[in-house]
XYZ file of C-alpha atoms in Angstrom:
358
model
C 0.000 0.000 0.000
C 1.373 3.400 -0.950
C 1.832 5.743 2.020
C 0.977 8.899 0.085
C -2.411 7.906 -1.298
C -5.561 9.743 -0.252
C -6.946 6.481 1.110
C -3.954 5.911 3.364
C -4.067 9.512 4.591
C -7.740 9.109 5.513
C -7.073 5.725 7.130
C -4.339 7.188 9.321
C -6.618 10.078 10.290
C -9.267 7.553 11.298
C -6.694 5.691 13.394
C -5.722 8.954 15.139
C -9.353 9.684 15.971
C -9.560 6.522 18.050
C -6.659 7.771 20.238
C -5.567 4.214 20.991
C -1.921 4.225 19.876
C 0.636 4.046 22.705
C -1.994 3.350 25.364
C -1.346 0.856 28.186
C -2.400 -2.795 27.910
C -6.065 -3.446 28.680
C -7.613 -6.644 29.956
C -10.449 -6.615 27.420
C -8.005 -6.902 24.508
C -5.679 -9.326 26.303
C -8.560 -11.725 26.931
C -9.443 -11.663 23.234
C -5.894 -12.489 22.089
C -5.694 -15.298 24.670
C -8.965 -16.722 23.343
C -7.815 -16.349 19.734
C -4.614 -18.264 20.480
C -6.621 -21.052 22.108
C -9.181 -21.284 19.307
C -6.507 -21.300 16.586
C -4.188 -23.553 18.643
C -1.427 -21.000 18.048
C 1.340 -19.852 20.414
C 1.026 -16.196 19.375
C -1.968 -13.879 18.934
C -1.865 -10.101 18.542
C -4.033 -7.036 18.121
C -1.941 -4.889 15.785
C -2.545 -1.319 14.651
C -0.831 -0.180 11.473
C 0.581 3.330 11.881
C 2.380 5.334 9.188
C 5.850 3.938 9.918
C 5.303 1.152 12.419
C 3.101 -1.716 13.509
C 2.041 -1.099 17.108
C 0.583 -3.890 19.238
C -2.294 -3.159 21.573
C -2.236 -6.718 22.896
C 0.266 -9.539 22.528
C -0.341 -13.110 23.664
C 2.992 -14.849 23.403
C 6.304 -12.964 23.055
C 6.869 -10.837 26.162
C 7.879 -7.217 25.741
C 6.947 -6.879 22.067
C 5.235 -3.500 21.574
C 5.997 -2.449 17.999
C 8.045 -3.130 14.871
C 8.924 -0.968 11.888
C 6.359 -0.908 9.117
C 7.638 -2.333 5.881
C 6.720 -5.471 3.973
C 5.066 -6.797 7.152
C 2.441 -9.467 7.401
C 0.021 -7.197 9.267
C 0.664 -4.445 6.737
C -0.268 -6.853 3.965
C -3.295 -8.147 5.859
C -4.934 -4.719 6.066
C -5.109 -4.648 2.271
C -7.323 -7.742 2.271
C -11.106 -7.655 2.556
C -11.202 -10.841 4.603
C -8.907 -13.437 6.115
C -5.246 -13.233 5.041
C -3.380 -16.503 5.581
C 0.165 -17.721 4.914
C 0.539 -21.463 5.542
C 4.334 -21.771 5.118
C 6.055 -18.404 5.214
C 9.553 -19.777 4.527
C 8.357 -21.125 1.167
C 6.150 -18.178 0.202
C 7.863 -15.514 -1.966
C 5.745 -12.829 -0.273
C 7.095 -13.591 3.190
C 10.255 -15.702 3.021
C 12.510 -12.670 3.635
C 10.437 -11.372 6.567
C 12.493 -10.874 9.804
C 10.088 -13.046 11.816
C 10.624 -15.811 9.265
C 14.402 -15.551 8.956
C 15.033 -14.622 12.590
C 15.042 -16.637 15.839
C 11.241 -16.817 16.005
C 11.111 -18.908 12.822
C 7.577 -17.964 11.834
C 5.847 -20.269 9.387
C 2.098 -19.826 9.818
C 0.268 -16.477 9.840
C -3.426 -15.669 9.750
C -4.888 -12.180 10.132
C -8.302 -10.522 9.934
C -8.612 -6.764 9.270
C -10.000 -4.534 12.025
C -12.433 -2.420 10.043
C -14.381 0.627 11.281
C -18.019 1.341 10.446
C -16.741 3.825 7.857
C -14.673 1.127 6.172
C -11.203 2.158 7.386
C -8.889 -0.697 8.361
C -6.992 0.149 11.543
C -4.978 -3.050 11.871
C -5.488 -6.773 12.378
C -6.246 -9.517 14.821
C -3.686 -12.158 13.920
C -2.303 -15.508 15.067
C 1.146 -16.980 14.328
C 2.840 -20.350 14.654
C 6.330 -21.737 14.123
C 5.128 -24.781 12.203
C 3.657 -24.884 8.699
C -0.088 -25.392 8.943
C -3.476 -24.087 7.915
C -6.713 -22.996 9.580
C -10.017 -24.646 8.776
C -13.231 -22.775 8.002
C -14.436 -22.999 11.588
C -11.212 -21.469 12.917
C -11.284 -18.696 10.323
C -14.838 -17.831 11.322
C -13.819 -17.828 14.988
C -11.070 -15.346 14.188
C -13.422 -13.139 12.159
C -15.869 -13.088 15.077
C -13.112 -12.194 17.525
C -11.889 -9.442 15.196
C -15.406 -7.988 15.229
C -15.329 -8.099 19.040
C -11.973 -6.279 19.010
C -13.546 -3.524 16.904
C -16.506 -3.403 19.295
C -14.043 -2.846 22.147
C -12.226 -0.151 20.191
C -15.528 1.580 19.410
C -16.664 1.285 23.037
C -13.364 2.709 24.189
C -13.783 5.663 21.832
C -17.414 6.158 22.890
C -16.437 6.077 26.563
C -13.807 8.745 25.939
C -16.339 10.863 24.045
C -18.909 10.431 26.814
C -16.290 11.415 29.378
C -15.441 14.559 27.424
C -19.125 15.391 26.970
C -19.758 14.802 30.673
C -16.920 17.130 31.588
C -18.219 19.759 29.175
C -21.754 19.348 30.519
C -20.550 19.617 34.102
C -18.626 22.771 33.220
C -21.668 24.206 31.439
C -23.938 23.342 34.369
C -21.438 24.871 36.755
C -21.377 28.017 34.646
C -25.182 28.116 34.481
C -25.395 27.565 38.222
C -22.878 30.316 38.801
C -24.824 32.650 36.538
C -28.070 31.753 38.305
C -26.626 31.976 41.806
C -24.480 35.075 41.541
C -25.272 38.644 40.634
C -23.362 39.407 37.420
C -22.602 43.015 38.416
C -21.384 42.653 41.990
C -20.390 38.985 42.185
C -22.359 38.385 45.400
C -25.313 36.004 45.572
C -28.318 36.838 43.400
C -31.743 37.333 44.971
C -33.252 33.863 44.481
C -30.129 32.015 45.606
C -29.663 34.372 48.545
C -33.211 33.959 49.834
C -33.052 30.180 49.409
C -29.812 29.888 51.367
C -31.034 32.355 53.967
C -34.152 30.293 54.648
C -32.078 27.148 55.143
C -29.580 28.945 57.379
C -32.352 30.332 59.588
C -33.855 26.854 59.974
C -30.527 25.633 61.318
C -30.096 28.737 63.466
C -33.278 28.106 65.445
C -31.902 24.680 66.373
C -28.389 26.000 67.068
C -26.657 27.326 70.154
C -26.513 31.024 69.274
C -28.892 31.946 66.498
C -28.463 34.151 63.441
C -29.269 37.620 62.137
C -30.494 39.273 58.929
C -29.185 42.654 57.856
C -30.994 44.436 55.023
C -28.715 47.154 53.622
C -29.554 49.991 51.250
C -27.111 52.416 49.590
C -27.967 55.917 50.766
C -29.150 58.436 48.161
C -28.377 56.018 45.333
C -30.949 57.528 42.984
C -29.155 60.858 43.297
C -25.855 59.177 42.415
C -27.356 57.718 39.250
C -29.053 60.986 38.308
C -25.932 63.081 38.904
C -23.142 60.833 37.671
C -24.896 58.323 35.411
C -25.535 54.598 35.634
C -21.895 53.727 34.943
C -20.845 55.408 38.171
C -23.856 53.886 39.907
C -22.701 50.411 38.884
C -19.192 51.211 40.089
C -20.599 52.238 43.464
C -22.636 49.032 43.780
C -19.607 46.879 42.993
C -17.472 48.772 45.494
C -20.120 48.572 48.219
C -20.543 44.822 47.648
C -16.784 44.273 47.692
C -16.295 46.200 50.933
C -19.135 44.446 52.716
C -18.006 41.026 51.484
C -14.537 41.745 52.822
C -16.015 42.491 56.242
C -18.165 39.346 56.454
C -16.950 36.186 58.145
C -16.386 32.901 56.362
C -19.779 31.389 57.134
C -21.828 34.525 56.488
C -23.957 35.175 53.406
C -24.136 38.298 51.271
C -26.447 38.871 48.332
C -27.944 41.598 46.199
C -31.728 41.426 46.466
C -32.723 44.629 44.665
C -31.326 47.558 42.702
C -29.256 49.087 45.512
C -30.409 46.731 48.264
C -28.310 43.968 49.806
C -28.969 41.258 52.359
C -26.322 39.964 54.750
C -26.950 36.970 56.990
C -24.726 36.205 59.965
C -24.628 32.614 61.219
C -24.069 31.473 64.801
C -24.199 34.919 66.407
C -25.858 36.523 69.371
C -27.709 39.778 68.829
C -24.778 41.729 70.274
C -22.292 39.981 67.962
C -24.567 40.629 64.986
C -24.702 44.332 65.855
C -20.902 44.457 65.916
C -20.575 42.774 62.510
C -23.290 44.975 61.000
C -21.524 48.076 62.209
C -18.268 46.781 60.748
C -19.942 46.457 57.339
C -21.375 49.967 57.560
C -18.009 51.450 58.494
C -16.234 49.539 55.708
C -18.471 51.249 53.153
C -18.314 54.817 54.428
C -14.740 54.887 55.724
C -13.144 55.634 52.346
C -14.740 57.539 49.433
C -15.268 55.564 46.227
C -12.674 56.641 43.629
C -14.093 57.835 40.319
C -12.137 57.973 37.061
C -11.407 61.575 36.158
C -13.264 63.023 39.127
C -13.227 63.593 42.859
C -13.863 60.527 45.075
C -17.503 60.015 45.995
C -18.695 59.813 49.589
C -20.928 56.743 49.925
C -22.784 55.353 52.925
C -25.342 52.663 53.671
C -28.194 52.215 56.091
C -29.235 48.873 57.522
C -32.046 47.129 59.348
C -31.053 44.204 61.572
C -33.305 41.348 62.683
C -31.774 38.876 65.129
C -33.108 35.314 65.318
C -32.487 33.639 68.665
C -32.455 29.855 69.199
C -35.478 30.242 71.453
C -37.527 31.909 68.694
C -40.297 29.919 67.094
C -39.652 29.185 63.420
C -41.115 32.007 61.337
C -41.478 32.479 57.582
C -38.516 34.233 56.012
C -40.878 36.882 54.668
C -41.831 37.857 58.230
C -38.205 38.237 59.328
C -37.424 40.190 56.150
C -40.389 42.487 56.809
C -39.070 43.261 60.294
C -35.592 43.965 58.910
C -37.122 46.194 56.206
C -39.024 48.137 58.852
C -35.787 48.660 60.772
C -34.106 49.801 57.535
C -36.883 52.340 56.998
C -36.271 53.615 60.520
C -32.538 53.942 59.774
C -33.295 55.968 56.644
C -35.784 58.151 58.490
C -33.360 58.623 61.371
C -30.674 60.242 59.234
C -29.107 57.398 57.193
C -25.606 55.910 57.558
C -26.641 53.872 60.571
C -27.880 50.449 61.659
C -31.249 50.073 63.398
C -32.364 46.873 65.088
C -35.860 45.542 64.710
C -36.523 46.431 68.364
C -35.813 50.095 67.549
C -32.324 50.452 69.055
C -29.668 52.026 66.849
C -25.986 51.915 65.956
C -24.535 54.429 66.129
C -26.879 56.403 68.366
C -28.475 59.393 66.659
C -26.465 62.603 66.832
C -27.472 65.025 69.593
């Protein structure tokens, strides 16, 4: 077979697509060659794949350590040109094979029989072959056995390829699902949790908090005078402010806390395993993180930004309540913080941090 023909080029491309060359031995193929050797009563059986310049063996029953030989006037190379069984009964007396290294060398090959390994598209990848050191033949029953085993080899090769494709598709699907989940769970502007994901996780956290040792707390936060920021500086600056506020609050939360954006300029923070006093301290830390340093603006003076918050503590002794009820109490406290002068935290019982200015 000429190595530069279009058919050979396409055959080699097909072989590459199966990604089987230079792979480790596999039990499925080794069992087939062992069975082929037994059925043909031959000391050697091989699954060979014919590459551009070599014959590579996926499975060898017989000679230990044989993995490949150079491609030339080889028996397997000749067998792939046949449509069916290729058999040499006495290689030392056959002009086609009498100069072959396996015939003239220590192995002393005499008998060879090979069946092409053909894909569904008609490309021959290699052979399933058996060899013997004595001149002999194979009867019709043995030839049919070998043809059946060759078909099983191709089934294994196809299954191997399908498994690899399924694995790649599964990885791609998992990555896509992860990306979709990330998009669904996280606010694309600020990177904190989106509303639906935040409320879902908050409800579950509060259920655990009621059964815990300390409790939890909800803090509803609103950026002060945000509409004025948008109207004065534009929505680009408004987005910059929201991202900065989210980043500063996230940096002030603890590892087990939750932070999400639940409205245009409204955020929800949930503190796990805290007393009311501890929750007040964390809430104040978030407020200070936002207002401590003005938000830098490109080409303009830094912008003073503050937030107001309404805090609702949930104690372990509290009866389980719908999340909407707790949110309503936190919203009412937020309204009180806004009405009381902004840039402050108000608890749902009406107490404030910091206390209103005299």
